[in-house]
PDB file of C-alpha atoms and ligand atoms in Angstrom:
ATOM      1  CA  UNK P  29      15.515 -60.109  61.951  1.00  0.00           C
ATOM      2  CA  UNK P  30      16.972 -59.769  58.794  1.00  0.00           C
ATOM      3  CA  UNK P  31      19.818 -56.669  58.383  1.00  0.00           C
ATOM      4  CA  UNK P  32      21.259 -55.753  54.825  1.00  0.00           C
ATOM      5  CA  UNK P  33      23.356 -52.683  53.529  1.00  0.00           C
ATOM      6  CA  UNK P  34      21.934 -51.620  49.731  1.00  0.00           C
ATOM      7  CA  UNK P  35      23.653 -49.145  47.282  1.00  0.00           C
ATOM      8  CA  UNK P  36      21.590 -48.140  44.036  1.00  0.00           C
ATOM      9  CA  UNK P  37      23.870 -48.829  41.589  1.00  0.00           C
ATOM     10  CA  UNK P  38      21.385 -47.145  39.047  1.00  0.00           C
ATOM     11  CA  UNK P  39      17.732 -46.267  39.533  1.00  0.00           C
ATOM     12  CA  UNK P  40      17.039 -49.503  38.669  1.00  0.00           C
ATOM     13  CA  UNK P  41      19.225 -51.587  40.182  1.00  0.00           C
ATOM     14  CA  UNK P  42      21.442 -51.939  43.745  1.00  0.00           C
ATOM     15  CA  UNK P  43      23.509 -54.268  45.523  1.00  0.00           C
ATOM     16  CA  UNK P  44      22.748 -55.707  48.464  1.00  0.00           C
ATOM     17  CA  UNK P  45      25.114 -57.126  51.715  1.00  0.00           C
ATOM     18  CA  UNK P  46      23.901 -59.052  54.326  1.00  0.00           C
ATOM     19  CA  UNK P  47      24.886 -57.436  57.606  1.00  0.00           C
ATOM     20  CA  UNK P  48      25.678 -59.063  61.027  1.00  0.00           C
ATOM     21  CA  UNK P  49      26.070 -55.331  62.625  1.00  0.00           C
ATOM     22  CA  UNK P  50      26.671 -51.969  62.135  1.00  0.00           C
ATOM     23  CA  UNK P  51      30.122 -51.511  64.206  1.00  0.00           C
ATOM     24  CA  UNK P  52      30.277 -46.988  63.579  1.00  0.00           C
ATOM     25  CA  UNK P  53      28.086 -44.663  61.789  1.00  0.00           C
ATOM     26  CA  UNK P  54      28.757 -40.779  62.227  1.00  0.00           C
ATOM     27  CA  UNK P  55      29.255 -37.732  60.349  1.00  0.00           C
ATOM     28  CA  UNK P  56      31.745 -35.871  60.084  1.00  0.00           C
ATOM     29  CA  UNK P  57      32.005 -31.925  58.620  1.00  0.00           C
ATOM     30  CA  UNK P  58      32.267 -34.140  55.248  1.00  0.00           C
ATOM     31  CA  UNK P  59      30.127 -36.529  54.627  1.00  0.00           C
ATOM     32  CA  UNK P  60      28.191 -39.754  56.479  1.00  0.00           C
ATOM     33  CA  UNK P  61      30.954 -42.637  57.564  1.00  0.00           C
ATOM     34  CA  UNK P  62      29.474 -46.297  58.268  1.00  0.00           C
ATOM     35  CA  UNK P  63      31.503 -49.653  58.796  1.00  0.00           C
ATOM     36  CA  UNK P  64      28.941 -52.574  58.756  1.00  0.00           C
ATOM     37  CA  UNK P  65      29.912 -56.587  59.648  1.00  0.00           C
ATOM     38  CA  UNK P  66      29.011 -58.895  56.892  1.00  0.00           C
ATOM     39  CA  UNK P  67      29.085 -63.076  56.878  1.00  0.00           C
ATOM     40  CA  UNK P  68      30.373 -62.722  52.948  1.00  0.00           C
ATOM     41  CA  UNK P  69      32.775 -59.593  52.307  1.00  0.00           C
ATOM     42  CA  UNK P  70      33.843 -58.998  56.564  1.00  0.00           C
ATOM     43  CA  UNK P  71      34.313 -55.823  57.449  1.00  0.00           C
ATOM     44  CA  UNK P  72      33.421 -52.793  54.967  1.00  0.00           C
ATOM     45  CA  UNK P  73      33.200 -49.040  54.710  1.00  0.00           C
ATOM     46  CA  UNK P  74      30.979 -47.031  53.295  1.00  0.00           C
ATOM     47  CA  UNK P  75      30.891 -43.171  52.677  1.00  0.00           C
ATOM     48  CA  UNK P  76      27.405 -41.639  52.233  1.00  0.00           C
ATOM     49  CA  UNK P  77      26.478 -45.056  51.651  1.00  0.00           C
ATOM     50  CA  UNK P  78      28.410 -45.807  48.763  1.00  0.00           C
ATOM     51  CA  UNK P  79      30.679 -48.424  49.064  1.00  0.00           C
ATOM     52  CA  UNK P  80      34.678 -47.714  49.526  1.00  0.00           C
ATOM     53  CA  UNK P  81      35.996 -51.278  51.172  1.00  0.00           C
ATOM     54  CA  UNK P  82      35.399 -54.577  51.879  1.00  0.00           C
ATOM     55  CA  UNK P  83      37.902 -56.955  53.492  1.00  0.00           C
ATOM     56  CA  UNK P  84      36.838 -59.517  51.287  1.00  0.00           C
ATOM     57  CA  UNK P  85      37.905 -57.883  47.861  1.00  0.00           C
ATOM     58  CA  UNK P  86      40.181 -54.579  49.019  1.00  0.00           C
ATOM     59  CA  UNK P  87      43.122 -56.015  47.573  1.00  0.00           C
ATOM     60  CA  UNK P  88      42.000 -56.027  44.177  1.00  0.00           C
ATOM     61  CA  UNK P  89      41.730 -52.242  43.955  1.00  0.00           C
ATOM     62  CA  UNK P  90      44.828 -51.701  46.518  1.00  0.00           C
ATOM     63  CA  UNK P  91      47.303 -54.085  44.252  1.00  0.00           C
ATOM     64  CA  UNK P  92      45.748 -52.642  41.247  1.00  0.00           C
ATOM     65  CA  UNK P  93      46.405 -48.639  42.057  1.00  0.00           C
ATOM     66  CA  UNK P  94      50.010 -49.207  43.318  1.00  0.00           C
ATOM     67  CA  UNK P  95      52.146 -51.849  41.586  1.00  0.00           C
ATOM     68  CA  UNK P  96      51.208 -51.271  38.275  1.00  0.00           C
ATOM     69  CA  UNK P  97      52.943 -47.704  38.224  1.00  0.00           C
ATOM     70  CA  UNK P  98      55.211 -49.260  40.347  1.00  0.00           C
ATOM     71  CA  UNK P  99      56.349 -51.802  38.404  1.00  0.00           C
ATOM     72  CA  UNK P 100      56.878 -49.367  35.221  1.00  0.00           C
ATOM     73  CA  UNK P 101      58.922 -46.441  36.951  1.00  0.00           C
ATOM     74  CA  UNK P 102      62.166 -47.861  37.502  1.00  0.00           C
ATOM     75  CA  UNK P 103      62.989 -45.240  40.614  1.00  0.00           C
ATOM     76  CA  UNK P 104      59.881 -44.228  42.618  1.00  0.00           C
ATOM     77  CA  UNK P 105      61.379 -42.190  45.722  1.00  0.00           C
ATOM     78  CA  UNK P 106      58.631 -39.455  46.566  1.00  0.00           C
ATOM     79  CA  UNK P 107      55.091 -40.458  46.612  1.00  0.00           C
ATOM     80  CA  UNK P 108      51.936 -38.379  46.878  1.00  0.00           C
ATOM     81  CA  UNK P 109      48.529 -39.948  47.378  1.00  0.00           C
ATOM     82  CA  UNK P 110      45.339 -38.624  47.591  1.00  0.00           C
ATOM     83  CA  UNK P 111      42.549 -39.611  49.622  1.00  0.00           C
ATOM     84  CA  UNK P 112      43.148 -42.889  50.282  1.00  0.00           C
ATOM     85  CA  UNK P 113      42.027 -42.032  53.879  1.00  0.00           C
ATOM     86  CA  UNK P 114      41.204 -46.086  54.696  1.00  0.00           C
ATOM     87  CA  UNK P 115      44.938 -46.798  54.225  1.00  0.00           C
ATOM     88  CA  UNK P 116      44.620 -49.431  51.960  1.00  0.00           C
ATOM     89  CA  UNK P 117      47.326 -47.668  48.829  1.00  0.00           C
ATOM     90  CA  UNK P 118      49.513 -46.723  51.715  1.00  0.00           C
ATOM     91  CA  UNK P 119      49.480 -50.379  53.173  1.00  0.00           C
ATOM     92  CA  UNK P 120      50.904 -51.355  49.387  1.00  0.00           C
ATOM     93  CA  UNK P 121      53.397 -48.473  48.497  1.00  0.00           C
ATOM     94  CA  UNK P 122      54.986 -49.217  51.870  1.00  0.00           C
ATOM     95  CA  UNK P 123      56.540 -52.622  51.000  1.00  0.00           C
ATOM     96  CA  UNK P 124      58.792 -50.827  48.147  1.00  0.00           C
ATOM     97  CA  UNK P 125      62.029 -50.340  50.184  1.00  0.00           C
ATOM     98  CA  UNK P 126      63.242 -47.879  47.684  1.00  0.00           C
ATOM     99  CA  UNK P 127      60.208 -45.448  48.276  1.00  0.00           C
ATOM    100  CA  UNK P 128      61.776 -42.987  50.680  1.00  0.00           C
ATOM    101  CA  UNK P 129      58.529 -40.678  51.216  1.00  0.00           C
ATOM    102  CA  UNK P 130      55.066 -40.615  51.173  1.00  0.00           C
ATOM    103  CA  UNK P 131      52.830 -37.564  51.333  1.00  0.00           C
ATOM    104  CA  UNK P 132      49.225 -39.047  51.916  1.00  0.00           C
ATOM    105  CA  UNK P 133      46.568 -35.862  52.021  1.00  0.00           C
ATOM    106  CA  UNK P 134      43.213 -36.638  53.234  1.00  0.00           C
ATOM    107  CA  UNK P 135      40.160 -34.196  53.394  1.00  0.00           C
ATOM    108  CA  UNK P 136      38.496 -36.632  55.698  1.00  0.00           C
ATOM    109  CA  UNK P 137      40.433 -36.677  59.569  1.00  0.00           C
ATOM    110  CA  UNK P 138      37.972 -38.570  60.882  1.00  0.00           C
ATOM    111  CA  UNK P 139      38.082 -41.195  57.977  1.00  0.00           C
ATOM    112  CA  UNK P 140      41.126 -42.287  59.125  1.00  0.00           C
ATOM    113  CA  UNK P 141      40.699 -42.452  62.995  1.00  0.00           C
ATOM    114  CA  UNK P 142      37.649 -44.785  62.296  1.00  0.00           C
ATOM    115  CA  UNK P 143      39.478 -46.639  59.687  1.00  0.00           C
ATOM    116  CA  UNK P 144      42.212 -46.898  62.376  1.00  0.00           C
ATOM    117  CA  UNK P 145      39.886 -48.454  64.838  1.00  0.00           C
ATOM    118  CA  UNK P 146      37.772 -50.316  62.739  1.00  0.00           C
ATOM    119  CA  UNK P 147      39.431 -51.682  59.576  1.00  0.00           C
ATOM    120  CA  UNK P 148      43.436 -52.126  60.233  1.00  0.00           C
ATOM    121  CA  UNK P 149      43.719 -54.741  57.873  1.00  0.00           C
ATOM    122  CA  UNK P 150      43.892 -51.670  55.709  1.00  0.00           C
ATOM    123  CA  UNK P 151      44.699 -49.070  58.281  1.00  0.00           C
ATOM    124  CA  UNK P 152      47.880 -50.441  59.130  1.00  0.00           C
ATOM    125  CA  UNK P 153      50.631 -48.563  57.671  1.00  0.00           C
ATOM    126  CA  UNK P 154      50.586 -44.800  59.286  1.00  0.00           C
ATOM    127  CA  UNK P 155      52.930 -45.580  61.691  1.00  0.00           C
ATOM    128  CA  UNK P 156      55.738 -46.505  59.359  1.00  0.00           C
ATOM    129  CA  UNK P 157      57.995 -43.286  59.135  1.00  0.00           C
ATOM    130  CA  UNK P 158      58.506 -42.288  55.552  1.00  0.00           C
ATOM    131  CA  UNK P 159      54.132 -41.858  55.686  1.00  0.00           C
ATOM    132  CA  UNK P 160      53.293 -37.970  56.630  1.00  0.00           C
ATOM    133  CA  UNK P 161      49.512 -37.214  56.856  1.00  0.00           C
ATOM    134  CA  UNK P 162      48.162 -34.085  56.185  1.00  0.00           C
ATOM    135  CA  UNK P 163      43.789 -33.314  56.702  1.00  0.00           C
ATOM    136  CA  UNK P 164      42.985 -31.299  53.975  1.00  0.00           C
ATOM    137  CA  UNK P 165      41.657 -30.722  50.710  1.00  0.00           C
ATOM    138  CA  UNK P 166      44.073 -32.606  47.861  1.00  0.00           C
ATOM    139  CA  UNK P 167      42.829 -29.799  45.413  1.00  0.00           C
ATOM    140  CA  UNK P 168      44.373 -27.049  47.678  1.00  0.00           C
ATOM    141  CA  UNK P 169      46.985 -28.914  48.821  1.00  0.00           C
ATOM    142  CA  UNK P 170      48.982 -30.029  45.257  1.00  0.00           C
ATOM    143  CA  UNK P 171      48.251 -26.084  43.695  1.00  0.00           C
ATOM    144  CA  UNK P 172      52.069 -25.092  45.218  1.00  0.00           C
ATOM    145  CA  UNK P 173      53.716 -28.009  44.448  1.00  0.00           C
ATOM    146  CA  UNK P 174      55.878 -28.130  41.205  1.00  0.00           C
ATOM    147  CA  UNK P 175      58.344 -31.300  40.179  1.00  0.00           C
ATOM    148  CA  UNK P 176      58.007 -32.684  43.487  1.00  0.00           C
ATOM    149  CA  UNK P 177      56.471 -36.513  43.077  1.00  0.00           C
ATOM    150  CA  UNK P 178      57.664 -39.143  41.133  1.00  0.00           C
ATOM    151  CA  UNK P 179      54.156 -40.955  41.966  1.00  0.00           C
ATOM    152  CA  UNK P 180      50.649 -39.146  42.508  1.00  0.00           C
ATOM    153  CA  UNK P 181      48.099 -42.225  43.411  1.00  0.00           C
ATOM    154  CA  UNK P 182      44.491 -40.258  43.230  1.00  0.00           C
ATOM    155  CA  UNK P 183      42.791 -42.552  45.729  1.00  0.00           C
ATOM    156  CA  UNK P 184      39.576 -40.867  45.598  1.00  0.00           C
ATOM    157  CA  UNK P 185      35.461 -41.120  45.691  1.00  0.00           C
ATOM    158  CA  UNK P 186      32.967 -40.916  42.986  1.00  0.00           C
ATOM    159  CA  UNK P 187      33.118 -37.224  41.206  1.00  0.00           C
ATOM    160  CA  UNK P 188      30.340 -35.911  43.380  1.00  0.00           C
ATOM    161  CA  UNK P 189      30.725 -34.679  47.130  1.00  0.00           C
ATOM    162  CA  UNK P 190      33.938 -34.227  48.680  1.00  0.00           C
ATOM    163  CA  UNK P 191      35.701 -35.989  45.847  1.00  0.00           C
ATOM    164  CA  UNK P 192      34.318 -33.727  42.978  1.00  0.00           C
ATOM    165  CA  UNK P 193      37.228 -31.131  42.782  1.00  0.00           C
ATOM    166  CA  UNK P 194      39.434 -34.386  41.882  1.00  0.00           C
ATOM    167  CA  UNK P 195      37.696 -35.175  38.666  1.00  0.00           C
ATOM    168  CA  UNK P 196      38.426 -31.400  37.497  1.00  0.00           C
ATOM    169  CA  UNK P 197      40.596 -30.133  34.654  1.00  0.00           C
ATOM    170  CA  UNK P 198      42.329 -27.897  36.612  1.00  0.00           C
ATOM    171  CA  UNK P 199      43.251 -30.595  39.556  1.00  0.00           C
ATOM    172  CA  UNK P 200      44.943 -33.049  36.641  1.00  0.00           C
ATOM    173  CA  UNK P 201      47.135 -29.909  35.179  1.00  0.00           C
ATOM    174  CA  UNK P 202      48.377 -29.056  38.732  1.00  0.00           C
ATOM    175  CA  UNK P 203      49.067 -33.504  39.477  1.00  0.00           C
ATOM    176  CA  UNK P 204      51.106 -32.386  35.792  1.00  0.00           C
ATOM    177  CA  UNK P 205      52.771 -29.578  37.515  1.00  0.00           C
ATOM    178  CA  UNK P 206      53.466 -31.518  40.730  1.00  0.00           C
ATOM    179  CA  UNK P 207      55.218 -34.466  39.264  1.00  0.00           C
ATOM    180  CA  UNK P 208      58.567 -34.798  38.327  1.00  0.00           C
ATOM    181  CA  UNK P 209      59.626 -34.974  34.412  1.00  0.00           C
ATOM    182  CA  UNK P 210      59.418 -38.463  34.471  1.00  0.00           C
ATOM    183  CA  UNK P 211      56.068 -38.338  36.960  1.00  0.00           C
ATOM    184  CA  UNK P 212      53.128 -41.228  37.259  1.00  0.00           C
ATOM    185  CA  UNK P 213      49.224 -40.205  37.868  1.00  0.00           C
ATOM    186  CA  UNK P 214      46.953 -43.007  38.592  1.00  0.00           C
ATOM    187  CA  UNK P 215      43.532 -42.346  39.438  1.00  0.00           C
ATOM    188  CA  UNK P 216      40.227 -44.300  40.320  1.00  0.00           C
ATOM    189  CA  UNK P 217      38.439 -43.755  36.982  1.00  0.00           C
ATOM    190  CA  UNK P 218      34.746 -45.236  37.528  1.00  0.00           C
ATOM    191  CA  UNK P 219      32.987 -48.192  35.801  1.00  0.00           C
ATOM    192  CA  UNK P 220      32.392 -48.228  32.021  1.00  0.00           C
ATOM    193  CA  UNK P 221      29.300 -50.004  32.123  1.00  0.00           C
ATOM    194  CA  UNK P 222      25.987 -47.785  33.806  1.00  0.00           C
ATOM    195  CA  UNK P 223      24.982 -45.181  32.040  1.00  0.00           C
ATOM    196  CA  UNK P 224      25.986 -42.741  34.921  1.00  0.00           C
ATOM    197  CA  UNK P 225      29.276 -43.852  35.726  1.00  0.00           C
ATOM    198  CA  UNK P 226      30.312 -44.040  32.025  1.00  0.00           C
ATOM    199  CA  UNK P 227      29.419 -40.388  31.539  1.00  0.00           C
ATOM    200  CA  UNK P 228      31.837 -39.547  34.469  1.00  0.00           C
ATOM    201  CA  UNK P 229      34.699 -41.953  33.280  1.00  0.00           C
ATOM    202  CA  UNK P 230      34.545 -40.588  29.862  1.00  0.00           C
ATOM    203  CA  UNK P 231      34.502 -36.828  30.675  1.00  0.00           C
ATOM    204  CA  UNK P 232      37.570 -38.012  33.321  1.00  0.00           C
ATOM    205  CA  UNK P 233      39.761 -39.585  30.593  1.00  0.00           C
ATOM    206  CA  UNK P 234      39.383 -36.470  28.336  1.00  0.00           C
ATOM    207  CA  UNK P 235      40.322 -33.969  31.232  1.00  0.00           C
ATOM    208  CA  UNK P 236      43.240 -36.413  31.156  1.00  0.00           C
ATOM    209  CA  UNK P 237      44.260 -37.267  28.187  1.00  0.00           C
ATOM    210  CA  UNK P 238      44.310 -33.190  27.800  1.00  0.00           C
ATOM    211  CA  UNK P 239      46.604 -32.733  30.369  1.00  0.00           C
ATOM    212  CA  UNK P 240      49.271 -35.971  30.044  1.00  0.00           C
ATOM    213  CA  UNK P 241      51.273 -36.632  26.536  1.00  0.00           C
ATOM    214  CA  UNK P 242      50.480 -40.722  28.257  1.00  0.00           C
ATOM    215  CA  UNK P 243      47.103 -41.359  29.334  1.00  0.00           C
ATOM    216  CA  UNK P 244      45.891 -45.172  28.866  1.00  0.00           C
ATOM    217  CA  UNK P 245      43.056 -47.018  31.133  1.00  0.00           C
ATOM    218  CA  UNK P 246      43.218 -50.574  32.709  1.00  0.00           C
ATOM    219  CA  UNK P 247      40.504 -52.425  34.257  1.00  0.00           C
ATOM    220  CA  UNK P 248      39.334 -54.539  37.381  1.00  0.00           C
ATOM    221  CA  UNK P 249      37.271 -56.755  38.691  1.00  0.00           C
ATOM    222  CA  UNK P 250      35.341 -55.889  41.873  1.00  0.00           C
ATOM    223  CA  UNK P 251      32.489 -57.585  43.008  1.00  0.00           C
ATOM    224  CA  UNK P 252      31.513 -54.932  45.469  1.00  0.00           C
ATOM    225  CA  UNK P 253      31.304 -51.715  42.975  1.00  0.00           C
ATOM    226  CA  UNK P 254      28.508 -51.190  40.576  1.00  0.00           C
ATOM    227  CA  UNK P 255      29.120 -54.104  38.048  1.00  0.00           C
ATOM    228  CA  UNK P 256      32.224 -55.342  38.881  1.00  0.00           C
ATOM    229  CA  UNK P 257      33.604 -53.570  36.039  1.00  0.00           C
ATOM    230  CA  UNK P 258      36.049 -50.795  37.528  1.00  0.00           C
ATOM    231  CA  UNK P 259      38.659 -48.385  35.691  1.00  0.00           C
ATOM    232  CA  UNK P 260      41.841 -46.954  36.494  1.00  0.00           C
ATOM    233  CA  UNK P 261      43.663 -44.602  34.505  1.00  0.00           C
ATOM    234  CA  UNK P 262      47.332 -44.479  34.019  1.00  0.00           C
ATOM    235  CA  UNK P 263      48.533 -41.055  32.955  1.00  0.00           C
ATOM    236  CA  UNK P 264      51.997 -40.140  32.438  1.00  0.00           C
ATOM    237  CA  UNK P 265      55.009 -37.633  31.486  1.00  0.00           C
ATOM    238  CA  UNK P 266      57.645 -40.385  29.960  1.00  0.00           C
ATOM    239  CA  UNK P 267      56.799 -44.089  30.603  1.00  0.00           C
ATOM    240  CA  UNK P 268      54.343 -46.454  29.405  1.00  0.00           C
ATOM    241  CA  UNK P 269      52.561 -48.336  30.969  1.00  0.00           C
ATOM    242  CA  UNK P 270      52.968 -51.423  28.837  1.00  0.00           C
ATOM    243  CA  UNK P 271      56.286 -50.880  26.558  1.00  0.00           C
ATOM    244  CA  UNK P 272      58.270 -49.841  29.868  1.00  0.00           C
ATOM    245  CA  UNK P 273      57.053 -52.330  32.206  1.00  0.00           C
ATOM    246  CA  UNK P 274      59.535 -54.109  33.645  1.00  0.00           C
ATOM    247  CA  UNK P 275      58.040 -57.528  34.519  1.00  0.00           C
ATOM    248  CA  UNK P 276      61.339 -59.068  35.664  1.00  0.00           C
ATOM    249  CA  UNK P 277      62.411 -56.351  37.672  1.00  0.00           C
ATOM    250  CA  UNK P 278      59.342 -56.614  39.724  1.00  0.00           C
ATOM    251  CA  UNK P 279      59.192 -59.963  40.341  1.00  0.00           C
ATOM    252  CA  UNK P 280      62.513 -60.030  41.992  1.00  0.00           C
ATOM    253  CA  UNK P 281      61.307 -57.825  44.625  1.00  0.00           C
ATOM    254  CA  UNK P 282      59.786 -61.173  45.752  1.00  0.00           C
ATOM    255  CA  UNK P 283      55.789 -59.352  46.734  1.00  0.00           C
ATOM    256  CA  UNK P 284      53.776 -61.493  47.328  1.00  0.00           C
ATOM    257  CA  UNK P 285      50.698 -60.583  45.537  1.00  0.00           C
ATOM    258  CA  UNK P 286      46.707 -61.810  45.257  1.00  0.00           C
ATOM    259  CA  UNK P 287      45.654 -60.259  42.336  1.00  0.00           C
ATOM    260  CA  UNK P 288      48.778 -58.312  40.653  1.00  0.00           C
ATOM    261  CA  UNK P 289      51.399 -60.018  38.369  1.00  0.00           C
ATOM    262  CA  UNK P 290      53.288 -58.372  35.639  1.00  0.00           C
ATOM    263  CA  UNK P 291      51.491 -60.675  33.123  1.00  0.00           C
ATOM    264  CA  UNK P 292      47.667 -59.400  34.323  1.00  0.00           C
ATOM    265  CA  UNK P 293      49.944 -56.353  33.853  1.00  0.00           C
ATOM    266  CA  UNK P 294      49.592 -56.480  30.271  1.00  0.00           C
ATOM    267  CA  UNK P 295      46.291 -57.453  30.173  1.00  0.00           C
ATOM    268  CA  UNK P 296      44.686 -55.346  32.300  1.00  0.00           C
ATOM    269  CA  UNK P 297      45.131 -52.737  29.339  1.00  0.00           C
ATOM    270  CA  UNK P 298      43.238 -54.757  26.982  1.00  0.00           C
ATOM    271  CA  UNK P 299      40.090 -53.054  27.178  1.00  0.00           C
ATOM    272  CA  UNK P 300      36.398 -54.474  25.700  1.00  0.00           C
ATOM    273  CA  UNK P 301      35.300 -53.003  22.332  1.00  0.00           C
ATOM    274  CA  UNK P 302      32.612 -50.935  24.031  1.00  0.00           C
ATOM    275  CA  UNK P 303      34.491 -49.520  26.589  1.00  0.00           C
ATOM    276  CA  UNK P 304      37.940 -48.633  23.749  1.00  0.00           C
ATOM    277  CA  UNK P 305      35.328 -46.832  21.607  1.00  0.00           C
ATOM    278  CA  UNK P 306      33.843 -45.122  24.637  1.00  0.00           C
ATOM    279  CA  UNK P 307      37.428 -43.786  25.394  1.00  0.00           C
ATOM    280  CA  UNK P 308      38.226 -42.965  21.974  1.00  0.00           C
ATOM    281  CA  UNK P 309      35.361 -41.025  21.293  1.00  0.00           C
ATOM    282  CA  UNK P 310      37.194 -38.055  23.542  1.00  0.00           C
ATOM    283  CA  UNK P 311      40.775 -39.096  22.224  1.00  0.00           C
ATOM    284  CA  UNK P 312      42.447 -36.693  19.525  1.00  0.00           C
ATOM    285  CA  UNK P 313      42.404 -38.635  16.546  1.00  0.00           C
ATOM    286  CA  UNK P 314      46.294 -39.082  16.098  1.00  0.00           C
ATOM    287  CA  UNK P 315      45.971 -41.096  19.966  1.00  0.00           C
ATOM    288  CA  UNK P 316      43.900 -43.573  17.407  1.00  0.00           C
ATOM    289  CA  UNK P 317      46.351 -44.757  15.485  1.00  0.00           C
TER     290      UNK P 317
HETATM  291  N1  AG3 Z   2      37.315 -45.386  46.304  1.00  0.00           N
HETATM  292  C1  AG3 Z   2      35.959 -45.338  45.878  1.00  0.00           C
HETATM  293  C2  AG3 Z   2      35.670 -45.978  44.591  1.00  0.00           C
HETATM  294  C3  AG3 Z   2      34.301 -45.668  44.116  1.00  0.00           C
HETATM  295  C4  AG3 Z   2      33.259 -46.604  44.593  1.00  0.00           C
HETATM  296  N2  AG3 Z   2      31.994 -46.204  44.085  1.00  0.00           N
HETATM  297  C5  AG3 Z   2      30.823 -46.701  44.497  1.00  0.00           C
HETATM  298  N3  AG3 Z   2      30.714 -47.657  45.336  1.00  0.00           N
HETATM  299  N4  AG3 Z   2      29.730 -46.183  43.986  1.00  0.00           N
HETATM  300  C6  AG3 Z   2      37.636 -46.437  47.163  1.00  0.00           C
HETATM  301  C7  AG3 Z   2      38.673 -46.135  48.151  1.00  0.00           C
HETATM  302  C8  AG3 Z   2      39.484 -47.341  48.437  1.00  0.00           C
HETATM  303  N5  AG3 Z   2      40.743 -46.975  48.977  1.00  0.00           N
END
């Protein structure tokens, strides 16, 4: 018998896993939580059935969402992520000895627990002590906090569901509001390519780039999202995210990295034609120049 694990990507088109075994399904007041064995990507979590993780290819996003602000704030000491409930972000930001806190809000408590249980190559850095959880909503949560972060990592789902509210207008002024005057916001900023997905990344860099004097995109590659093509965005108060990179600075740390380097870095901000005029198209015109 033959077991596989599809997402639609579009109505035309999905991805499809080859499963050993289904390991936990259940639901929590949230949403559907599944973690499936696979010969190709291992272990991987999905939410609703969209997929979150793999083992295979998680450190391509994880590297991605944390050391490039990391590597362009020269003093990182309070951290706030949201969502993130799988670990993965916290597992990263937790090999910076100079971060000294990290707030990690998750809507999801039962996200974690089966992460705990099921996926701790991600799920493995809760017990280090500068990491305080808190189970509930990110949107309520960062409303009465003002110049507290020097970090906010917005670890979230697609904009529908429980991650909607963190695709909203008034969720990137209040990340403003709750970073420090020299604050980073990086989000997950969907896929440039589907129809679908572009809509949403579009109408999430111009909430952005409304709230953020700094607000520039990089991309990935992931094999497991829908086309491989994946977005972050990089807003921010003071630094940018090329011209204050510090390269050498990093690299001294000594991390030892899979996908990250300072030089990919640069790169990562060189976007394709298609997807620079799709982001330009809800840029004011002086961010053109
Ligand atoms: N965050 C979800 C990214 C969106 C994936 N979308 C999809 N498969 N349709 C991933 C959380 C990793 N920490």
């Amino acid at each position: 018998m033959e077991l596989w694990f599809s997402e639609p990507h579009t109505p035309n088109v999905k991805l499809s896993i080859r499963v050993d075994k289904q390991l936990y399904s259940g639901q929590s007041e949230f949403q559907r939580i599944d973690v499936f064995e696979s010969p190709e990507f291992g272990r991987f979590l999905t939410l609703d059935g969209y997929m979150m993780l793999t083992e295979k290819d998680e450190f391509i996003y994880h590297e991605m969402i944390t050391h490039v602000p990391m590597a362009v704030h020269p003093n990182v000491k309070k951290v706030l992520v949201i969502g993130g409930g799988d670990g993965g972000a916290v597992r990263e930001l937790i090999r910076y000895e100079n971060i000294e806190h990290i707030d990690m809000v998750e809507i999801d408590e039962l996200v974690v627990e089966v992460c705990k249980k099921y996926l701790p190559q991600t799920a493995c850095g809760f017990g280090d002590s500068r990491v305080h959880l808190y189970f509930e909503d990110g949107l309520r949560f960062i409303r009465s906090k003002a110049d507290e972060y020097d970090l906010i990592i917005v670890d979230s789902t697609d904009p529908f569901g429980p991650g909607e509210g963190l695709f909203t207008k008034e969720f990137y002024g209040n990340c403003y509001k709750a970073l420090r005057e020299d604050g980073i916001m990086v989000n997950q900023h969907e896929s440039p390519f589907y129809d679908g997905d572009a809509t949403a990344c579009k109408r999430a860099h111009k909430r952005i780039v409304e709230s953020f004097p700094i607000s520039r995109v990089y991309q990935v590659h992931i094999p497991t999202y829908p086309s491989g093509h994946w977005l972050f965005g990089f807003a921010s108060k003071k630094y940018h995210p090329i011209h204050d990179l510090n390269g050498v600075q990093w690299k001294l740390l000594g991390m030892d990295t899979r996908y990250y380097t300072p030089r990919l870095h640069e790169g990562a901000f060189c976007l394709p034609a298609y997807v620079e005029k799709l982001l330009r198209s809800v840029e004011p015109v002086s961010e053109n120049l």
